[in-house]
PDB file of N, CA and C in Angstrom:
ATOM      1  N   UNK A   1       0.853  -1.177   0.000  1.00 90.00           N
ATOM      2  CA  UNK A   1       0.000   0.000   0.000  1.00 90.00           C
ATOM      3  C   UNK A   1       0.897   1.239   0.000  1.00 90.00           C
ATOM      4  N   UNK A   2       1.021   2.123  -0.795  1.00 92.00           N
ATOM      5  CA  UNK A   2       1.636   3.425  -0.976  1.00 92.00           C
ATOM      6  C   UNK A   2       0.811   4.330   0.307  1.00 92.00           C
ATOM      7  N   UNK A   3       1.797   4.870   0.756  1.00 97.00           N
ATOM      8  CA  UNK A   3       1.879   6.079   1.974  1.00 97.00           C
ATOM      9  C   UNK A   3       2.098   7.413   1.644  1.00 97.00           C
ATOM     10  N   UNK A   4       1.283   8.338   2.227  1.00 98.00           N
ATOM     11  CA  UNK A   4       1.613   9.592   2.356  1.00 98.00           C
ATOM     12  C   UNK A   4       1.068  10.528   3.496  1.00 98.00           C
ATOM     13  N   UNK A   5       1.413  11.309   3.905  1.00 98.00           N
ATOM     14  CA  UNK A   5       1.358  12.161   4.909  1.00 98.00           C
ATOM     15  C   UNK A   5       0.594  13.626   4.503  1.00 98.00           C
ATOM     16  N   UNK A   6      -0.175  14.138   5.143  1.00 98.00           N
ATOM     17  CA  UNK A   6      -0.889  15.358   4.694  1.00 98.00           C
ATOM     18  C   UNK A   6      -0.957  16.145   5.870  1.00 98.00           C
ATOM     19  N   UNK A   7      -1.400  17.349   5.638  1.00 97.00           N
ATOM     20  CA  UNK A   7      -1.776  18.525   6.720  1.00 97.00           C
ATOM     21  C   UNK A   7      -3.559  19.116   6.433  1.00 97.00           C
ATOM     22  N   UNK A   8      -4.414  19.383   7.369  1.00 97.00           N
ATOM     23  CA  UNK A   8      -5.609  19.604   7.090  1.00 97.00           C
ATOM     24  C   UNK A   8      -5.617  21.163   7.952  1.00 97.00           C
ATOM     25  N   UNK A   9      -5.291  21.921   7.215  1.00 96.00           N
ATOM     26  CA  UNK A   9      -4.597  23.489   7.667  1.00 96.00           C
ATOM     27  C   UNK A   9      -6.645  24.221   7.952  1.00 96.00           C
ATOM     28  N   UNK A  10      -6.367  24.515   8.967  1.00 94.00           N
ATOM     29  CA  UNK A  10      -7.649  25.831   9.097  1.00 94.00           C
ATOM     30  C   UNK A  10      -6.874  26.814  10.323  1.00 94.00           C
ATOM     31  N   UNK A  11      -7.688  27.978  10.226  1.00 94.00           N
ATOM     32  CA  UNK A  11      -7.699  29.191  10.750  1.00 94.00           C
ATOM     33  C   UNK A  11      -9.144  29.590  10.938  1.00 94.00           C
ATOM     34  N   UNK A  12      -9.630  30.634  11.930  1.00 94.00           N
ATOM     35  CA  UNK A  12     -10.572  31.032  11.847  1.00 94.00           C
ATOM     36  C   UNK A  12     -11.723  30.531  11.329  1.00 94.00           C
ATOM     37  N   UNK A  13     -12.136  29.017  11.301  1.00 94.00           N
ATOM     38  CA  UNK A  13     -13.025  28.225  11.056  1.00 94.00           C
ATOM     39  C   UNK A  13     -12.720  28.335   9.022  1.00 94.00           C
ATOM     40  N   UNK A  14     -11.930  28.299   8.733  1.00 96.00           N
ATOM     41  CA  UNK A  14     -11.344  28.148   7.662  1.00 96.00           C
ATOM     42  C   UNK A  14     -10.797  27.250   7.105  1.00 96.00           C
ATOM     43  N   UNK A  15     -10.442  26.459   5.974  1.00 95.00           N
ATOM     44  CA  UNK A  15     -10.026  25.370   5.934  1.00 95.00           C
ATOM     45  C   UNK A  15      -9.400  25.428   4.460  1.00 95.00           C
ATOM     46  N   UNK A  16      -8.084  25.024   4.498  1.00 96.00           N
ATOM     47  CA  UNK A  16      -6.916  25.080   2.941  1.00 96.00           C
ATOM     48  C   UNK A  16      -7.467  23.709   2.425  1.00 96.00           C
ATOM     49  N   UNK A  17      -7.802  23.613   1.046  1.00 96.00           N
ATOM     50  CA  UNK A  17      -7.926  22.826   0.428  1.00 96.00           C
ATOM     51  C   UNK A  17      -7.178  23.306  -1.366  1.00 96.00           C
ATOM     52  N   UNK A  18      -6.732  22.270  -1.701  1.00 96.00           N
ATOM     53  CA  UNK A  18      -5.806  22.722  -3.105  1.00 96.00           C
ATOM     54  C   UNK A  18      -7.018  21.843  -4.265  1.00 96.00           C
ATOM     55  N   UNK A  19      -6.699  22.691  -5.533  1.00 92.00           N
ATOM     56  CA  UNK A  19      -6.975  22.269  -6.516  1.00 92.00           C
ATOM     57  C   UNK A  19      -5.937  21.671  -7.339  1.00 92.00           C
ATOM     58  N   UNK A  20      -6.200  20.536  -7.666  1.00 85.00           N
ATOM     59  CA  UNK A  20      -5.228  19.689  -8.189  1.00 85.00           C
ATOM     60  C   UNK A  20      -5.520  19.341  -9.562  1.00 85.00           C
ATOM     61  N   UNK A  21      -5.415  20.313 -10.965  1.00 84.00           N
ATOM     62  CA  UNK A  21      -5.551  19.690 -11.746  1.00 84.00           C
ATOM     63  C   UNK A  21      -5.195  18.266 -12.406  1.00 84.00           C
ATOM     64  N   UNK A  22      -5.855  17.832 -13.675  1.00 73.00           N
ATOM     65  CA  UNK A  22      -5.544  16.185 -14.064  1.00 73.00           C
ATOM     66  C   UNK A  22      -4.953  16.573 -15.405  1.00 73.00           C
ATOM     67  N   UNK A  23      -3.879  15.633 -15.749  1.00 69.00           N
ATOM     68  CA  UNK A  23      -3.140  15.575 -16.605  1.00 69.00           C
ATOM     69  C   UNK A  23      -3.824  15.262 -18.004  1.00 69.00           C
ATOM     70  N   UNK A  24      -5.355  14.910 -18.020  1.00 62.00           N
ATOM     71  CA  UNK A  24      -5.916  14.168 -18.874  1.00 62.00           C
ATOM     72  C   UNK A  24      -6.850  15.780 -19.132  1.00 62.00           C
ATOM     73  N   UNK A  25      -7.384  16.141 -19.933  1.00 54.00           N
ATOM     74  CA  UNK A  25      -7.799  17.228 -20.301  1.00 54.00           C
ATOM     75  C   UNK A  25      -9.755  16.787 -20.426  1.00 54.00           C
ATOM     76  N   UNK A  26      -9.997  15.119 -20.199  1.00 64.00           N
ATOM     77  CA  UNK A  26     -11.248  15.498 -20.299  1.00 64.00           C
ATOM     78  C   UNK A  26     -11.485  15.126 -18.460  1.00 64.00           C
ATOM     79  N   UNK A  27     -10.477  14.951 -17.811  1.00 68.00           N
ATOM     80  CA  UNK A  27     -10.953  15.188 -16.284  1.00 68.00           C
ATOM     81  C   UNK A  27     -10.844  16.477 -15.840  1.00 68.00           C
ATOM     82  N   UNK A  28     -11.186  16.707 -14.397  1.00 74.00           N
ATOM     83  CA  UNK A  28     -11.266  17.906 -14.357  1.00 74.00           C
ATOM     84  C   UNK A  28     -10.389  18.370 -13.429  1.00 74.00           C
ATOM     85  N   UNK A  29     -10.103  17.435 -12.648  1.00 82.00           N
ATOM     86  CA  UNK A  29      -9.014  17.329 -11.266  1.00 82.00           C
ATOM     87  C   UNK A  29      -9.869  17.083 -10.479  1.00 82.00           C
ATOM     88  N   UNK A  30      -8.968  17.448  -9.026  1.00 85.00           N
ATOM     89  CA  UNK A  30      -9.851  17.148  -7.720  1.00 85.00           C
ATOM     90  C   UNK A  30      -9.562  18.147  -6.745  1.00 85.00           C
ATOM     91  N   UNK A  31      -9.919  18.111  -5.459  1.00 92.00           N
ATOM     92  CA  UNK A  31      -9.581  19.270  -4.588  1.00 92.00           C
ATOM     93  C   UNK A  31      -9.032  18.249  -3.234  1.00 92.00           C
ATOM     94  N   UNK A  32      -8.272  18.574  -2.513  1.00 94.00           N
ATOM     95  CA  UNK A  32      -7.504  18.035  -1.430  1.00 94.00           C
ATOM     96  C   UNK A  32      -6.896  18.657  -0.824  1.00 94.00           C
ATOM     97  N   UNK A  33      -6.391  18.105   0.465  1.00 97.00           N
ATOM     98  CA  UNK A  33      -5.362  18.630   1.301  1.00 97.00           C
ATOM     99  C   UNK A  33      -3.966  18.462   0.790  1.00 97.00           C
ATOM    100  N   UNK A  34      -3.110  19.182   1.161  1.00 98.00           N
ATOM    101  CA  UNK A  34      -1.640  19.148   0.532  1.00 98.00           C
ATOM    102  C   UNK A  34      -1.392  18.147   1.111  1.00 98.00           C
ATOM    103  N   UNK A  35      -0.335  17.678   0.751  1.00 97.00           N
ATOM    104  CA  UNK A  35       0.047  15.817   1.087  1.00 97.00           C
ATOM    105  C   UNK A  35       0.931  15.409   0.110  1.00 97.00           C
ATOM    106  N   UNK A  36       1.750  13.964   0.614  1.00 97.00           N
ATOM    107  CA  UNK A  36       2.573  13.677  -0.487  1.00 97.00           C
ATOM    108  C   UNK A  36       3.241  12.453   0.477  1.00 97.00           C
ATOM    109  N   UNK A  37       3.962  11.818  -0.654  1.00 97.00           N
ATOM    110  CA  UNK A  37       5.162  10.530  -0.469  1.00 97.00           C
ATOM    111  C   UNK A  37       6.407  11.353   1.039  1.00 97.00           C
ATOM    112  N   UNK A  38       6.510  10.200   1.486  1.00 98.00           N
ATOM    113  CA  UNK A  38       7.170  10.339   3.064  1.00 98.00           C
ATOM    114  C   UNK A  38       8.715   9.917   1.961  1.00 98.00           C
ATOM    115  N   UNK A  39       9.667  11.000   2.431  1.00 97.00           N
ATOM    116  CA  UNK A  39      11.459  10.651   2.212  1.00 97.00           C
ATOM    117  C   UNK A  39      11.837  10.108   2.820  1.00 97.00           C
ATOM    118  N   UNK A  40      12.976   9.385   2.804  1.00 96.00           N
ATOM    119  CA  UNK A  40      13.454   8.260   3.203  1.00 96.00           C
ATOM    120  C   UNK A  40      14.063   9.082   4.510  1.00 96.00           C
ATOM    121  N   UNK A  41      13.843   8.138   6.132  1.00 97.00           N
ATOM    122  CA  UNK A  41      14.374   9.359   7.339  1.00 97.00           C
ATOM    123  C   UNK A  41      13.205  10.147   7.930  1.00 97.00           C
ATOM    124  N   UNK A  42      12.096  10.523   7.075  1.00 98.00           N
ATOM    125  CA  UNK A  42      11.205  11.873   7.591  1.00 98.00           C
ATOM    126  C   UNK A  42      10.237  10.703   8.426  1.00 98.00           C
ATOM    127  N   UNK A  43       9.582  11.590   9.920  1.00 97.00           N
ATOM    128  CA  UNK A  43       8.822  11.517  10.281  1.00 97.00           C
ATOM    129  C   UNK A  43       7.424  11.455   9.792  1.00 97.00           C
ATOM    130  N   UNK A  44       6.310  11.289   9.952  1.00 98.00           N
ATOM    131  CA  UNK A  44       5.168  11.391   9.249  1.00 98.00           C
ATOM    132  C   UNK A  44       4.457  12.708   9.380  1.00 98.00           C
ATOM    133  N   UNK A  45       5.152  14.130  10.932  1.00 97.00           N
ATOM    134  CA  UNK A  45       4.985  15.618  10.511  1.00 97.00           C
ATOM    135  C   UNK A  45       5.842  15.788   9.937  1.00 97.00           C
ATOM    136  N   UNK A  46       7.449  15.330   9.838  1.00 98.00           N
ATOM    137  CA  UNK A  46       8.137  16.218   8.824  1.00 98.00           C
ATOM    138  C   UNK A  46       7.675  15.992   7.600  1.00 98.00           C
ATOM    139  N   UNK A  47       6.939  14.810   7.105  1.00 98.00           N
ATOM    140  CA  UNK A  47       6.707  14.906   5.634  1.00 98.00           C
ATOM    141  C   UNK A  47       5.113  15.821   5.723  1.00 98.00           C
ATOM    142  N   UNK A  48       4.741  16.084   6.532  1.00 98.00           N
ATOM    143  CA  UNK A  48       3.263  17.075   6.349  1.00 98.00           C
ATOM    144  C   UNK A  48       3.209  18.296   6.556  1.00 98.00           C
ATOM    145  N   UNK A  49       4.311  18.798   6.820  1.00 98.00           N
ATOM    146  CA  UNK A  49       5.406  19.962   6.951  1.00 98.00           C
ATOM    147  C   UNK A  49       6.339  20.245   6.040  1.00 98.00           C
ATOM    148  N   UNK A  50       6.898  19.706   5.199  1.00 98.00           N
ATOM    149  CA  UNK A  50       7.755  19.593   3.852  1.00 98.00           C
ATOM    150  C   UNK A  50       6.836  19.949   2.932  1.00 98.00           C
ATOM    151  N   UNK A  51       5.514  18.944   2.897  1.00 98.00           N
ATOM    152  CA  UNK A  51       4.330  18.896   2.179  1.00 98.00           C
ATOM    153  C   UNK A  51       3.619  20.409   1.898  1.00 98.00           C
ATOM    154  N   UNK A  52       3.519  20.779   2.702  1.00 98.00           N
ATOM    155  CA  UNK A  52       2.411  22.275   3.324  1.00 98.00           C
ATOM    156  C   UNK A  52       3.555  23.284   2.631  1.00 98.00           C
ATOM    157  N   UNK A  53       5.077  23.077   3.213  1.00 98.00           N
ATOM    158  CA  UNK A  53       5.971  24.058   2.591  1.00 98.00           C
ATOM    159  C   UNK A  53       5.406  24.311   1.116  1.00 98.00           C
ATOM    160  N   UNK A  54       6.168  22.625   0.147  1.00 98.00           N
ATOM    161  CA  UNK A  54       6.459  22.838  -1.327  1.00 98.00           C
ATOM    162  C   UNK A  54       5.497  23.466  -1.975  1.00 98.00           C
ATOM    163  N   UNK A  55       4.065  23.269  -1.317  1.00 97.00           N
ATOM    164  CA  UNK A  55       2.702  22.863  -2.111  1.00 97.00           C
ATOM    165  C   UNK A  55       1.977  24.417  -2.114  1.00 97.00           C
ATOM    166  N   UNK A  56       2.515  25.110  -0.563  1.00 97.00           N
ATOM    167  CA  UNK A  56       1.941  26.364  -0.447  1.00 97.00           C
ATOM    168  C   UNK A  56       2.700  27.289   0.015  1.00 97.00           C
ATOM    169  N   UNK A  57       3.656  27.200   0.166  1.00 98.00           N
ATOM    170  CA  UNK A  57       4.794  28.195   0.851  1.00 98.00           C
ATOM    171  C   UNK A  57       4.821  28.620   1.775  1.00 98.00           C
ATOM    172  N   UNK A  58       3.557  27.696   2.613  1.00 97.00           N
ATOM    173  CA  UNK A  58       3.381  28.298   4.175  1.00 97.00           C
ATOM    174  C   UNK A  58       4.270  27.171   5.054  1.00 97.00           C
ATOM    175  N   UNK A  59       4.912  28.063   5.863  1.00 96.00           N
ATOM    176  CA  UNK A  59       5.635  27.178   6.567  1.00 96.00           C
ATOM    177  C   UNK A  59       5.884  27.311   7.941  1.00 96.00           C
ATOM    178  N   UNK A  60       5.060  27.947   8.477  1.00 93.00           N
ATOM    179  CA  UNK A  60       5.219  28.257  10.021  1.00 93.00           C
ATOM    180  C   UNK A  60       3.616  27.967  10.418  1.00 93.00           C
ATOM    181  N   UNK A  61       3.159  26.811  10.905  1.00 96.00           N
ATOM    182  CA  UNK A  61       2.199  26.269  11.466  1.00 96.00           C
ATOM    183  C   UNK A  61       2.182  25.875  12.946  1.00 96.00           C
ATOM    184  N   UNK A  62       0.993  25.996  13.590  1.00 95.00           N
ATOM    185  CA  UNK A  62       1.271  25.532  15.275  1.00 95.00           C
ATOM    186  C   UNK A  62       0.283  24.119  14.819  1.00 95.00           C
ATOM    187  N   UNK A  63       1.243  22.590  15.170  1.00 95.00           N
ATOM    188  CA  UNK A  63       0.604  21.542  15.229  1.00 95.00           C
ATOM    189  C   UNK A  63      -0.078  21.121  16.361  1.00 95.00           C
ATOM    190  N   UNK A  64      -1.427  20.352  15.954  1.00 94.00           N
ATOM    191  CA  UNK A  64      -2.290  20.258  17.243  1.00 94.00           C
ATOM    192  C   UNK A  64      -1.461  18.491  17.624  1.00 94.00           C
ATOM    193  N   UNK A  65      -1.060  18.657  19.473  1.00 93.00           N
ATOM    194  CA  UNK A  65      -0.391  17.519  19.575  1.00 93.00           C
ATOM    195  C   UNK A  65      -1.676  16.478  19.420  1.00 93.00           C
ATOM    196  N   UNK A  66      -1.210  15.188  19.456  1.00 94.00           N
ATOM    197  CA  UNK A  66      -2.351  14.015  19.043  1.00 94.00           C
ATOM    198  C   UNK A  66      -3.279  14.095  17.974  1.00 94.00           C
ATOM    199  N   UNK A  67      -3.608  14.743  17.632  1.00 95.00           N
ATOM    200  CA  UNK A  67      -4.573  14.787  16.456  1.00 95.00           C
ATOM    201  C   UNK A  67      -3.641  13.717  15.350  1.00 95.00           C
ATOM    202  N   UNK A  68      -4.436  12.813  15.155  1.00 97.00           N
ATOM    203  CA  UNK A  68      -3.913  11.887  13.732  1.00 97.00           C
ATOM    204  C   UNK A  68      -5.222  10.900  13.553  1.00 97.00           C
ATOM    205  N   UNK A  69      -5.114  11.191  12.183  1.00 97.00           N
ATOM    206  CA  UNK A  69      -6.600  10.119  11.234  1.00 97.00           C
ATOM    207  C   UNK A  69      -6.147   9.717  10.175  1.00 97.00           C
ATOM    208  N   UNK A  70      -5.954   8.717   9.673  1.00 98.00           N
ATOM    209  CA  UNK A  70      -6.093   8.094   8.485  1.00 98.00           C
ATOM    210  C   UNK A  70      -6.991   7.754   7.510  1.00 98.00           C
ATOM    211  N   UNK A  71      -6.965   7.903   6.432  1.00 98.00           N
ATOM    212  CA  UNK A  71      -7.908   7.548   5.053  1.00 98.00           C
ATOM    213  C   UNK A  71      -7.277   6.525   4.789  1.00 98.00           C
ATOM    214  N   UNK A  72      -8.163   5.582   3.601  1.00 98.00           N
ATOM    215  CA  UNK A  72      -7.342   4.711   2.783  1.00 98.00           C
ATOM    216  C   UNK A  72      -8.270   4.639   1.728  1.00 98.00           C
ATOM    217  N   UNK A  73      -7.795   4.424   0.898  1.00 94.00           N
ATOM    218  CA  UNK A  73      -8.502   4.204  -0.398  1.00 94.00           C
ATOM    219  C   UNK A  73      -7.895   4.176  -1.518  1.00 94.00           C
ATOM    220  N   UNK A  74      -8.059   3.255  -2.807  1.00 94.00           N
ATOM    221  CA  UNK A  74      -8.265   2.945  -4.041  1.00 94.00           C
ATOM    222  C   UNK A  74      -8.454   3.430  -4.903  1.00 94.00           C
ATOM    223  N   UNK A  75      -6.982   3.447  -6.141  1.00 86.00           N
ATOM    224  CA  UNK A  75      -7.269   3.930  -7.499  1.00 86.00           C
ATOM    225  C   UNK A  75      -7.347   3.539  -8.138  1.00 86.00           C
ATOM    226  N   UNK A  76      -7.089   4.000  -9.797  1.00 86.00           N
ATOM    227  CA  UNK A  76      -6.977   3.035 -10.560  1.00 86.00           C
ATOM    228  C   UNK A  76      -5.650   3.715 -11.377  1.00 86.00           C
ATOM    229  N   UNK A  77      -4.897   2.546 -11.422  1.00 77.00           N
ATOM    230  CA  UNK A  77      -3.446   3.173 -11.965  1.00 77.00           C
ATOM    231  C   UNK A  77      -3.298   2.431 -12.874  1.00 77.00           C
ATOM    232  N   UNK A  78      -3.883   2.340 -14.058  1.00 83.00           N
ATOM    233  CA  UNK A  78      -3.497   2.061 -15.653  1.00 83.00           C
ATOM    234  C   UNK A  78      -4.227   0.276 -15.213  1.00 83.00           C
ATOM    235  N   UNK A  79      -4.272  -0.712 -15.539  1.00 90.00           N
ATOM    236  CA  UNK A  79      -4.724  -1.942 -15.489  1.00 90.00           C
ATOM    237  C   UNK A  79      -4.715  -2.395 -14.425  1.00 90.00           C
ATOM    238  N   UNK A  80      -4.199  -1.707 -13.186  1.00 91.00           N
ATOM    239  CA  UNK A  80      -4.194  -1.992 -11.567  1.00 91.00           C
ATOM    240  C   UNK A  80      -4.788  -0.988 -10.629  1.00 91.00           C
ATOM    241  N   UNK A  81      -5.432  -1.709  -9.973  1.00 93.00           N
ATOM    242  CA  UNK A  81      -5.909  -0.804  -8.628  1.00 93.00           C
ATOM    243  C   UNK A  81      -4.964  -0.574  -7.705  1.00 93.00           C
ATOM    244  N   UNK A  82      -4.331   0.278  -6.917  1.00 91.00           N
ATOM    245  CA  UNK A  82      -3.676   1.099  -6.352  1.00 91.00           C
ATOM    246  C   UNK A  82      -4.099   1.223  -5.073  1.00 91.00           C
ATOM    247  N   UNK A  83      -3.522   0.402  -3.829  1.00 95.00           N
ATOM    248  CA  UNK A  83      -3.861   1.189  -2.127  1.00 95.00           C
ATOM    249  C   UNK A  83      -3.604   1.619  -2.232  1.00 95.00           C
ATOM    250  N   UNK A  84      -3.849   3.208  -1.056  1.00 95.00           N
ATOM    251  CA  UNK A  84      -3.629   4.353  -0.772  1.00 95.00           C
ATOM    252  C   UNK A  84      -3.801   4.572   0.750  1.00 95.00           C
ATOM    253  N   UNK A  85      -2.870   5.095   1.345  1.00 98.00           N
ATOM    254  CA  UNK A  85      -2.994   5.689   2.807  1.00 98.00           C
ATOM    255  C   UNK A  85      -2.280   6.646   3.236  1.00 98.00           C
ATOM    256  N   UNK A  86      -3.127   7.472   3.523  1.00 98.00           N
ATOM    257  CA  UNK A  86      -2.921   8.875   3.928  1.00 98.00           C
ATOM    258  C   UNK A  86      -2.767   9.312   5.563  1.00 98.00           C
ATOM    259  N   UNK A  87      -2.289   9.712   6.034  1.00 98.00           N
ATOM    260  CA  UNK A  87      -2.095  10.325   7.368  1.00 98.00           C
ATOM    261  C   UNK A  87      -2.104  11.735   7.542  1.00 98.00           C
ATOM    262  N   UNK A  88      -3.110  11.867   8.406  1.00 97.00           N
ATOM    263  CA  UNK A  88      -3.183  13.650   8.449  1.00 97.00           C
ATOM    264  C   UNK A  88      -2.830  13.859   9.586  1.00 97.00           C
TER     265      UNK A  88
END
């Protein structure tokens, strides 16, 4: 199952979500939290913190301690379905 780490950023009852266009021109994309593949060494905040950096250039966040949830779910990656698990 492929891993990645995310941040679910709000302020002021606010909440960052990205638009992620699709490479395919008759999809349309999707919308999500910034997130991404964990580097070899990183913690699962340093990669949701690396993540939040590349994706938005924000980089000074106060993390809430304990807060952690996982998703999982299924793609489709060319003739194979694809796990997926996410950590926020």
């Amino acid at each position: 199952m492929d891993k990645s780490c995310g941040v679910v950023l709000f302020n002021s009852g606010k909440v960052l979500l990205l638009r992620h266009s699709s490479i395919s021109s008759r999809e349309g994309g999707h919308w999500d939290f910034p997130k991404g593949h964990i580097d070899d060494g990183e913690t699962e905040i340093q990669t949701a913190l690396r993540e939040l950096e590349e994706e938005t250039e924000i980089a000074h966040v106060n993390v809430i301690d304990g807060f952690r949830d996982t998703i999982t779910y299924t793609f489709s990656g060319g003739q194979e379905q694809i796990g997926k698990e996410v950590v926020f």
